[in-house]
Coordinates of C-alpha atoms in Angstrom, one line a residue:
X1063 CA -23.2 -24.7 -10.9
X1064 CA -23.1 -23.4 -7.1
X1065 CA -19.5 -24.6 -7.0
X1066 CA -18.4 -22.8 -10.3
X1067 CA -20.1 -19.5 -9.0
X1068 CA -18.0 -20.2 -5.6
X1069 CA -14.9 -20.3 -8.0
X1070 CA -15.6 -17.3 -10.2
X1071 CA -16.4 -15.2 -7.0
X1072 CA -13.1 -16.1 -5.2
X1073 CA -11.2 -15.4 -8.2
X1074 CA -12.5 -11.9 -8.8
X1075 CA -11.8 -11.4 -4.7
X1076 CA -8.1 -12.0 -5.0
X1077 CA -7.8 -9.8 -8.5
X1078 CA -9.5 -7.5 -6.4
X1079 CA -7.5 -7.4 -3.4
X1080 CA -4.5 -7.4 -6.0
X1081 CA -5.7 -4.9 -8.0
X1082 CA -6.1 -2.8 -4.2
X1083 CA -2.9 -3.9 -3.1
X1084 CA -1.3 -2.7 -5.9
X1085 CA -2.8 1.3 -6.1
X1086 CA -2.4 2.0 -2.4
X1087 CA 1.1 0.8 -2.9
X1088 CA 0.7 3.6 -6.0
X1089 CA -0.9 5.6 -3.9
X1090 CA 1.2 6.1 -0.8
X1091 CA 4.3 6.1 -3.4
X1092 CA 3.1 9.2 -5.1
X1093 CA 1.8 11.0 -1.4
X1094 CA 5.7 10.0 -0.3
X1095 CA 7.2 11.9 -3.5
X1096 CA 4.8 14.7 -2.9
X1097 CA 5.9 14.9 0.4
X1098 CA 9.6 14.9 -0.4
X1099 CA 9.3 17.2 -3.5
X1100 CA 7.6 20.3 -0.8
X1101 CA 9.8 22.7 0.1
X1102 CA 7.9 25.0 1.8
X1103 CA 6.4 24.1 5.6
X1104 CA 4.2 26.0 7.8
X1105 CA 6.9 23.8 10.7
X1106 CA 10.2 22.1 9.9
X1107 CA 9.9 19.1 12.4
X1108 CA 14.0 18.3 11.4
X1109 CA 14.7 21.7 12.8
X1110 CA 16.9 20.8 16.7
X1111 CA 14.7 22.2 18.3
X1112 CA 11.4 20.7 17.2
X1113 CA 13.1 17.5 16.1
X1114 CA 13.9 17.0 20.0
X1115 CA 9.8 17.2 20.9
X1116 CA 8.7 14.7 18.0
X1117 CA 11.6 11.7 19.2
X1118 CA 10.9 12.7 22.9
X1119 CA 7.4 11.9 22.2
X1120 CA 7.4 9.1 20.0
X1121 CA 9.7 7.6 22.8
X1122 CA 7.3 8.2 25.7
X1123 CA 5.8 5.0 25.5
X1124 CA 8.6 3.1 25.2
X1125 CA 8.1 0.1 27.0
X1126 CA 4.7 1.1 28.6
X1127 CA 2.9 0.6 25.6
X1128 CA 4.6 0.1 23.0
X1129 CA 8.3 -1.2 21.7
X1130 CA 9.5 1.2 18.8
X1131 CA 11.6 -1.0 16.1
X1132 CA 12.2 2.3 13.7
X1133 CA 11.1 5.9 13.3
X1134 CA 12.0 9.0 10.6
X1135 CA 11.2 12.1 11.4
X1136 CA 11.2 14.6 7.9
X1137 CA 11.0 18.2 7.4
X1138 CA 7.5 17.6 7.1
X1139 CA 6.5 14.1 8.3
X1140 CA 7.2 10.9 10.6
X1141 CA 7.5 7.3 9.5
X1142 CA 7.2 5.5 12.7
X1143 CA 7.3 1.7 13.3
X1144 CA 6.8 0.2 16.3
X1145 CA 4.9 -3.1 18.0
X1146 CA 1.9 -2.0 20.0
X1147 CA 1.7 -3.9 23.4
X1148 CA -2.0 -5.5 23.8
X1149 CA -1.7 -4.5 27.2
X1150 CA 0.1 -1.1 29.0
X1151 CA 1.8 -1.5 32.6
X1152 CA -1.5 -1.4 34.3
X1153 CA -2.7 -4.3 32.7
X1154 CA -5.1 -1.9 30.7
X1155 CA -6.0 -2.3 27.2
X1156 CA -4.0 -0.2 24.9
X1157 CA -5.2 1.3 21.8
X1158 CA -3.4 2.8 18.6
X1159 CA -5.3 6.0 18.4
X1160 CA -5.0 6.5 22.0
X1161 CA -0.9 6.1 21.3
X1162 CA -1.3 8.3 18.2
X1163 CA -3.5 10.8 19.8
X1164 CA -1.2 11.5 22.7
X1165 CA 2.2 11.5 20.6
X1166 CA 0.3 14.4 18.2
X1167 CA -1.4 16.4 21.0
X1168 CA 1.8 16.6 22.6
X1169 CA 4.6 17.2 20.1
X1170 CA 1.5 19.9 18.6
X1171 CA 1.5 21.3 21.9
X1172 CA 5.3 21.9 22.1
X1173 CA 5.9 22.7 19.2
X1174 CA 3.2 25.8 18.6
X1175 CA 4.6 27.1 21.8
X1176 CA 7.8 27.1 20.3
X1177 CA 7.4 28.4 17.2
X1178 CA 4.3 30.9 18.1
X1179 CA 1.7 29.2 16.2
X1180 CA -2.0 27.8 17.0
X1181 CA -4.1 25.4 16.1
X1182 CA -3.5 21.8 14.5
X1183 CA 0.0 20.9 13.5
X1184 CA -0.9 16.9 12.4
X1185 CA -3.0 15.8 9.7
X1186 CA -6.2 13.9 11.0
X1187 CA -5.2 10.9 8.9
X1188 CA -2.3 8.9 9.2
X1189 CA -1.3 5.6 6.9
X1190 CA -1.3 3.0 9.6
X1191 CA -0.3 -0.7 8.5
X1192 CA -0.6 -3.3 10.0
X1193 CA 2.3 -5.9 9.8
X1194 CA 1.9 -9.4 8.5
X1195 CA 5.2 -11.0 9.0
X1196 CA 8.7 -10.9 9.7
X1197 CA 9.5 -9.8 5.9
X1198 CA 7.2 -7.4 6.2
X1199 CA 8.5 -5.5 9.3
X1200 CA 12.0 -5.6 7.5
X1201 CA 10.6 -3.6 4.5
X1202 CA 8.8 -1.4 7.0
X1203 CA 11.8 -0.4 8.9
X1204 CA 14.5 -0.3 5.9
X1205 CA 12.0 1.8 4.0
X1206 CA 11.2 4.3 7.2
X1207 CA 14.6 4.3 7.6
X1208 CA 16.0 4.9 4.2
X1209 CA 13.5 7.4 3.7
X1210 CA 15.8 10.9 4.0
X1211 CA 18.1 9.0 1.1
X1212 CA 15.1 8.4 -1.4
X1213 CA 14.2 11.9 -0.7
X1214 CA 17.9 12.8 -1.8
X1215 CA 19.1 14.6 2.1
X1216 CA 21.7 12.5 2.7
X1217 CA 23.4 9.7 0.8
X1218 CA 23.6 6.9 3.9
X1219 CA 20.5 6.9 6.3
X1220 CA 23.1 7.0 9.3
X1221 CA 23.5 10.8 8.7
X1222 CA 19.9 11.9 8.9
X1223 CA 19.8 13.2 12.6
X1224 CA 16.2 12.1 12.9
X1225 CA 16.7 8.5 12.2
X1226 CA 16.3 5.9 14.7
X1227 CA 17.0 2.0 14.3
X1228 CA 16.2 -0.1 17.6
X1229 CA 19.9 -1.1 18.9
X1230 CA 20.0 -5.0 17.7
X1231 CA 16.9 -4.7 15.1
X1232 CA 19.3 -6.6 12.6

């Protein structure tokens, strides 16, 4: 009886965790296409100017803390993939909302300056994943990188000026 019980609980966990799986890929589908289908911004992050700050901070802690594979930056978002070292060049623990915090505070810093504004720039949340494998990461980075074409800017991902593919990733 205990063992059937054992059974019939594991097997609602995985349709569970399937069932999960399957709206936040729903989910973050649907918060992609909204993103995509906006036209109007508050700050166009693709524009030269402010395109420069994002990639010049999501490259500050390049080798230091962390080793970027991929990033995208949109009119009105980033898709940023990158291995996070457990350990910066002090030896000191690094953590991902230490990485996020400074790349946002930054880049927000800049970039009101710039264009005149005040006050936050980012979202508080961000869709972190954490990568399970190999396969994984290569979905990660072809989708971060083939982002501008499913959004329709540009037919091959090479011509979006804020695409960036590690030299060697393939």
């Amino acid at each position: 009886q205990i063992a059937k019980k054992k059974n019939d609980n594991e097997e609602k966990l995985s349709l569970l965790q399937m069932e999960y799986a399957v709206l936040r890929r729903k989910y973050l589908k649907a918060y992609d296409d909204l993103l995509h289908l906006q036209t109007k911004f508050i700050v166009d992050l693709s524009k030269k100017e402010n395109l420069d700050i994002v990639l010049e901070s999501l490259c500050f802690w390049e080798g230091k803390r962390l080793e970027n594979y991929a990033m995208c930056v949109m009119n009105n978002h980033i898709h940023w993939v990158f291995r996070l070292y457990n350990n910066d060049e002090f030896d000191k623990p690094v953590y991902l909302q230490d990485v996020l915090g400074s790349v946002k505070r930054y880049s927000a810093n800049k970039i009101n300056k710039l264009e005149g504004l005040q006050g936050p720039m980012w979202q508080k949340e961000s869709f972190d994943t954490t990568i399970r494998d190999d396969k994984h990461l290569i979905r990660a980075v072809e989708y971060t990188i083939n982002n501008p074409v499913e959004a329709g800017l540009v037919k091959d991902w090479q011509n979006w000026k804020g695409t960036f593919l590690a030299p060697g990733f393939y």
